[in-house]
Coordinates of C-alpha atoms in Angstrom, one line a residue:
M1 CA 0.0 0.0 0.0
P2 CA 1.5 3.4 -1.0
D3 CA 2.2 6.0 1.7
P4 CA -0.6 8.6 2.0
T5 CA -0.2 12.0 0.5
L6 CA -0.8 15.2 2.6
A7 CA -4.2 15.4 0.9
D8 CA -5.1 12.1 2.6
L9 CA -4.0 13.5 6.0
T10 CA -5.7 16.9 6.0
T11 CA -9.3 18.0 6.4
L12 CA -8.9 20.3 3.4
R13 CA -7.9 17.2 1.4
L14 CA -5.1 19.2 -0.2
G15 CA -1.4 18.7 -0.5
G16 CA 1.1 16.6 -2.3
P17 CA 3.3 13.7 -1.3
A18 CA 5.7 13.4 1.7
G19 CA 9.4 12.8 1.1
R20 CA 9.2 10.2 3.9
Y21 CA 6.1 9.1 5.9
V22 CA 6.4 7.8 9.5
P23 CA 3.3 6.9 11.5
V24 CA 3.8 6.9 15.3
A25 CA 1.5 5.8 18.1
D26 CA 2.9 7.3 21.3
A27 CA 5.2 9.9 22.7
D28 CA 8.3 7.7 22.7
A29 CA 7.9 6.8 19.0
L30 CA 7.2 10.5 18.3
V31 CA 10.4 11.6 19.9
A32 CA 12.4 8.8 18.3
A33 CA 11.1 9.6 14.8
V34 CA 11.8 13.3 15.1
T35 CA 15.2 12.8 16.7
E36 CA 16.2 10.5 13.9
A37 CA 15.1 13.1 11.3
D38 CA 16.9 15.9 13.1
A39 CA 20.1 13.9 13.3
A40 CA 19.9 13.3 9.5
G41 CA 19.3 17.0 8.8
E42 CA 15.8 16.4 7.5
S43 CA 13.0 18.9 7.8
V44 CA 10.0 17.6 9.8
L45 CA 6.3 18.1 9.5
L46 CA 4.2 16.8 12.4
V47 CA 0.6 15.9 11.5
G48 CA -2.1 14.9 13.9
G49 CA -5.7 15.4 12.7
G50 CA -4.6 17.6 9.9
S51 CA -7.4 20.1 10.5
N52 CA -5.1 23.2 10.7
L53 CA -2.8 22.6 7.7
V54 CA -2.7 24.1 4.2
V55 CA 0.0 22.1 2.4
A56 CA 1.5 23.0 -1.0
D57 CA 0.6 21.0 -4.1
E58 CA 4.2 20.0 -4.3
G59 CA 3.9 18.3 -0.9
F60 CA 6.6 18.2 1.8
A61 CA 10.1 17.1 0.9
G62 CA 11.1 16.1 4.4
T63 CA 9.8 13.6 6.9
V64 CA 6.1 13.7 7.8
V65 CA 5.6 12.3 11.2
H66 CA 1.9 11.3 11.6
L67 CA 0.8 10.9 15.3
V68 CA -2.1 8.4 15.4
G69 CA -2.2 7.3 19.1
G70 CA -3.8 8.7 22.1
G71 CA -5.0 8.0 25.6
V72 CA -6.4 9.7 28.7
H73 CA -5.1 9.3 32.3
V74 CA -6.9 10.6 35.3
D75 CA -4.0 11.6 37.7
G76 CA -6.2 12.6 40.6
D77 CA -9.7 13.6 41.6
A78 CA -9.7 15.4 45.0
C79 CA -11.7 18.2 46.5
G80 CA -13.9 18.5 43.4
V81 CA -11.0 19.0 41.0
A82 CA -9.9 16.4 38.5
S83 CA -6.3 16.4 37.1
V84 CA -6.4 14.7 33.7
T85 CA -3.5 14.1 31.4
V86 CA -4.3 13.6 27.7
A87 CA -1.8 12.2 25.1
A88 CA -1.0 14.5 22.2
G89 CA -2.5 12.1 19.7
E90 CA -5.9 11.7 21.4
P91 CA -8.7 13.0 19.2
W92 CA -9.9 16.2 20.7
D93 CA -13.7 15.8 20.3
G94 CA -13.6 12.3 21.8
F95 CA -11.9 13.7 24.8
V96 CA -14.5 16.5 25.1
A97 CA -17.3 14.0 25.0
R98 CA -15.7 12.1 27.8
A99 CA -15.2 15.3 29.8
V100 CA -18.9 16.0 29.5
A101 CA -19.8 12.5 30.5
E102 CA -17.5 12.6 33.5
G103 CA -18.7 16.0 34.7
W104 CA -15.4 17.7 34.0
V105 CA -16.3 21.4 33.5
G106 CA -14.6 23.8 31.1
V107 CA -14.3 22.3 27.6
E108 CA -17.9 21.6 26.8
A109 CA -18.1 24.7 24.5
L110 CA -15.1 23.3 22.5
S111 CA -17.2 20.4 21.2
G112 CA -16.9 19.4 17.6
I113 CA -13.5 20.9 16.9
P114 CA -11.5 18.4 14.8
G115 CA -7.9 17.5 15.3
T116 CA -5.8 16.1 18.2
T117 CA -5.4 17.3 21.8
G118 CA -1.7 18.0 21.3
A119 CA -2.5 20.8 18.8
T120 CA -4.9 22.6 21.2
P121 CA -2.3 24.5 23.3
V122 CA -0.3 25.5 20.3
Q123 CA -2.8 28.1 19.1
N124 CA -4.8 28.2 22.3
V125 CA -7.8 26.7 20.6
G126 CA -11.0 28.4 21.5
A127 CA -14.7 28.7 20.4
Y128 CA -18.0 29.9 21.8
G129 CA -16.4 31.8 24.7
Q130 CA -14.0 29.1 25.9
E131 CA -10.3 28.6 25.4
V132 CA -8.1 25.6 26.4
A133 CA -6.0 28.1 28.3
Q134 CA -8.8 28.3 30.9
T135 CA -8.3 24.6 31.9
I136 CA -4.8 23.7 31.0
A137 CA -2.5 23.2 34.0
R138 CA 0.7 22.2 32.2
V139 CA 2.1 21.0 28.9
R140 CA 4.8 18.4 28.5
V141 CA 7.0 18.7 25.4
W142 CA 10.1 17.5 23.7
D143 CA 12.5 20.4 23.2
R144 CA 14.3 19.8 19.9
V145 CA 17.0 22.4 20.8
L146 CA 17.9 21.2 24.3
K147 CA 17.1 17.6 23.3
G148 CA 15.1 16.8 26.3
Q149 CA 11.7 16.8 27.9
R150 CA 10.3 20.0 29.5
T151 CA 7.1 20.8 31.3
F152 CA 5.6 24.2 31.1
S153 CA 3.0 25.5 33.5
A154 CA 0.0 27.3 32.0
E155 CA 1.6 30.7 32.8
E156 CA 4.8 29.6 31.1
C157 CA 2.9 28.7 28.0
R158 CA 2.3 32.4 27.4
F159 CA -1.3 31.9 26.1
A160 CA -3.0 34.7 24.2
Y161 CA -5.7 34.9 21.6
R162 CA -4.9 32.0 19.2
H163 CA -1.3 32.1 20.4
S164 CA 1.2 30.5 22.7
R165 CA 5.0 30.1 23.1
F166 CA 4.7 27.0 21.0
K167 CA 3.2 28.8 18.1
A168 CA 5.8 31.6 18.5
D169 CA 8.6 29.0 18.0
P170 CA 6.8 26.2 16.1
A171 CA 9.9 24.1 15.1
R172 CA 11.2 23.8 18.7
H173 CA 8.6 22.0 20.8
L174 CA 6.8 18.7 20.2
V175 CA 3.8 18.5 22.5
L176 CA 3.7 15.1 24.2
D177 CA 0.7 15.4 26.5
V178 CA -1.5 18.1 28.0
T179 CA -2.7 18.1 31.6
F180 CA -6.0 19.8 32.4
E181 CA -7.5 20.6 35.8
F182 CA -11.3 20.5 35.9
H183 CA -13.8 21.4 38.5
A184 CA -16.4 18.7 38.8
G185 CA -20.1 19.5 38.3
E186 CA -23.3 19.0 36.3
L187 CA -23.5 22.5 35.0
S188 CA -21.2 24.2 32.5
A189 CA -18.8 27.1 33.0
P190 CA -20.6 30.4 32.7
V191 CA -21.9 30.7 29.1
A192 CA -19.9 33.6 27.7
Y193 CA -21.0 33.6 24.0
A194 CA -24.2 35.4 23.1
E195 CA -25.2 33.1 20.3
L196 CA -24.7 30.0 22.5
A197 CA -26.6 31.6 25.3
R198 CA -29.6 32.4 23.0
T199 CA -29.6 28.8 21.7
L200 CA -29.6 27.4 25.3
G201 CA -32.3 29.9 26.4
V202 CA -30.1 31.4 29.2
E203 CA -28.5 34.7 29.8
Q204 CA -24.8 35.3 29.2
G205 CA -22.9 34.4 32.4
E206 CA -25.4 31.8 33.4
R207 CA -24.7 28.1 33.4
A208 CA -26.5 25.2 31.7
P209 CA -26.2 21.4 31.9
L210 CA -23.0 20.1 30.4
A211 CA -24.6 17.8 27.9
E212 CA -27.0 20.5 26.7
V213 CA -24.1 22.8 26.1
R214 CA -22.3 20.2 24.1
E215 CA -25.3 19.4 21.9
A216 CA -26.1 23.1 21.4
V217 CA -22.5 23.7 20.3
L218 CA -22.5 20.7 17.9
G219 CA -25.8 22.0 16.4
L220 CA -24.4 25.5 15.9
R221 CA -21.2 24.1 14.4
R222 CA -23.0 21.8 12.0
G223 CA -25.1 24.7 10.8
K224 CA -21.9 26.4 9.9
G225 CA -20.3 23.4 8.2
M226 CA -17.8 23.1 11.1
V227 CA -18.3 19.5 12.0
L228 CA -16.5 17.1 9.7
D229 CA -18.8 15.2 7.3
A230 CA -17.2 13.5 4.3
A231 CA -20.4 14.0 2.3
D232 CA -20.6 17.7 2.9
H233 CA -18.0 19.8 0.9
D234 CA -18.6 22.7 3.3
T235 CA -16.6 20.7 5.8
W236 CA -13.7 20.2 3.5
S237 CA -11.9 23.1 5.1
A238 CA -9.4 24.1 7.7
G239 CA -12.2 25.6 9.8
S240 CA -11.9 29.4 10.2
F241 CA -9.3 30.5 7.7
F242 CA -8.7 34.0 9.2
T243 CA -8.4 35.0 12.8
N244 CA -10.6 37.8 14.2
P245 CA -8.4 40.9 13.9
I246 CA -7.4 42.9 17.0
V247 CA -7.1 46.5 15.9
D248 CA -7.2 50.1 17.0
P249 CA -10.8 51.1 17.9
A250 CA -10.7 53.8 15.2
L251 CA -10.4 51.1 12.5
V252 CA -13.5 49.2 13.5
P253 CA -16.2 49.9 10.8
D254 CA -19.6 51.2 11.9
G255 CA -21.9 48.3 12.7
A256 CA -19.1 45.7 13.1
P257 CA -18.9 43.6 16.3
S258 CA -16.5 45.2 18.8
Y259 CA -14.9 43.5 21.8
P260 CA -12.6 45.7 23.9
Q261 CA -9.3 44.1 24.9
P262 CA -7.3 44.8 28.1
D263 CA -4.6 46.8 26.2
G264 CA -7.2 49.2 24.8
S265 CA -7.4 47.6 21.4
V266 CA -10.6 46.0 20.0
K267 CA -11.3 42.6 18.5
T268 CA -13.7 42.6 15.6
S269 CA -15.2 39.9 13.5
A270 CA -13.4 38.5 10.4
A271 CA -16.6 37.0 9.2
W272 CA -18.4 40.3 9.3
L273 CA -15.6 42.1 7.5
I274 CA -15.6 39.4 4.8
D275 CA -19.3 39.5 4.3
H276 CA -19.5 43.3 4.2
A277 CA -16.6 43.5 1.8
G278 CA -18.8 41.7 -0.7
F279 CA -17.7 38.1 -0.2
G280 CA -20.9 36.2 0.8
K281 CA -21.5 32.6 1.6
G282 CA -20.6 30.4 -1.4
H283 CA -18.5 33.1 -3.0
G284 CA -16.7 31.6 -6.0
L285 CA -19.3 28.8 -6.7
D286 CA -20.7 30.9 -9.6
R287 CA -17.4 30.6 -11.6
P288 CA -17.2 28.0 -14.4
G289 CA -15.7 24.8 -13.1
A290 CA -15.3 26.2 -9.6
R291 CA -13.4 23.9 -7.3
V292 CA -13.0 26.2 -4.3
S293 CA -15.3 28.6 -2.6
L294 CA -16.3 30.2 0.6
S295 CA -18.5 27.8 2.6
T296 CA -22.2 28.0 1.7
K297 CA -22.8 28.0 5.5
H298 CA -20.1 30.4 6.9
T299 CA -18.0 33.1 5.2
L300 CA -15.0 32.4 7.4
A301 CA -14.3 28.9 5.9
L302 CA -12.5 28.4 2.6
T303 CA -13.6 25.0 1.1
N304 CA -12.4 22.4 -1.4
R305 CA -15.5 21.5 -3.6
G306 CA -13.7 18.4 -4.9
G307 CA -10.6 18.1 -7.1
A308 CA -9.2 21.5 -6.0
T309 CA -5.5 22.5 -5.7
T310 CA -3.9 24.4 -2.9
A311 CA -2.9 27.1 -5.4
E312 CA -6.6 27.6 -6.2
L313 CA -7.5 27.8 -2.5
L314 CA -4.8 30.4 -1.8
D315 CA -5.9 32.5 -4.8
L316 CA -9.3 32.7 -3.2
A317 CA -7.8 33.5 0.2
R318 CA -5.8 36.4 -1.4
E319 CA -8.9 37.7 -3.1
V320 CA -10.8 37.8 0.2
R321 CA -7.8 39.2 2.2
D322 CA -7.1 41.9 -0.4
G323 CA -10.8 42.8 -0.8
V324 CA -11.2 43.3 3.0
R325 CA -8.0 45.4 3.2
E326 CA -9.2 47.6 0.3
R327 CA -12.7 48.1 1.8
F328 CA -11.8 48.5 5.5
G329 CA -8.0 49.0 5.8
I330 CA -7.7 45.8 7.9
T331 CA -5.4 43.0 6.8
L332 CA -6.7 39.6 7.8
V333 CA -4.2 36.9 9.0
N334 CA -4.6 33.2 8.2
E335 CA -5.3 30.9 11.1
P336 CA -4.2 27.6 9.6
V337 CA -0.5 26.8 9.2
L338 CA 0.8 27.2 5.6
V339 CA 3.4 24.5 4.7
G340 CA 5.6 25.1 1.6
T341 CA 3.5 28.0 0.5
S342 CA 2.4 31.5 1.6
L343 CA -0.2 34.2 1.2

């Protein structure tokens, strides 16, 4: 059986072949594979769920290390707080489902997000008013520079909006496992996101049963094409392609969402900017032979309609980015990692 291409390993279903493909099932095998490649002077691409990667059509000339193993270990459960260590290769949504079933509070609004747990601290994954930074206690990594294991506390991870020390220096650290600390309960963390609160029929800041929050989030995500479904091309994406920009308040257009930040800046909505710059849902589908478009359910997702190339997807991304910049003077930044290519 031939080795998979990057198109086989990514949710966008895009990307060419790997120079060398190495599947690994646990942290020891991960460290061994990367150490061997480093010693040989080979470039390394680590792939878990492939949900945050845009890989060039030419592929990746180095070693693709594919992490396919997981596991969850409950380290302790005392005084109503559970300490839970999750292997990097554990599928994220499966872990969230278990957390909800066990009554571990704090990740229920992160339901339906594809990918593996090891990827979540890298960009401080968040949605519907929650971020993993709110429950992560520590992250254990392999440091490719010091050639040894290190453990970072949550504070040492330097979490910020879709950012961390691991994203700032992406080639250095391999996440081996993530330890979370959860308060136990039947009700969720306070519901911080207005759309989710409306769906649940509660006020922002109120709580709701964990299982109801999970189902509400899954429903909202499905309605936006953000829950993987092989039969739905709107889910052939890397999720939100652009981050919500954080800008000077004077740059926020009239009518755009505005969320004040501690430093005096404002976070606004990339989806609003895209839509109001003239790029509606399904933009691109009206072109002859269209193989890429904005999702028909959500303007923030760029999708492969089948048979597309990475070059075509990035042409669409540039069209949207440049159109928003021309209309509003705000430059959108891609959220997925670009491998072998750029905007």
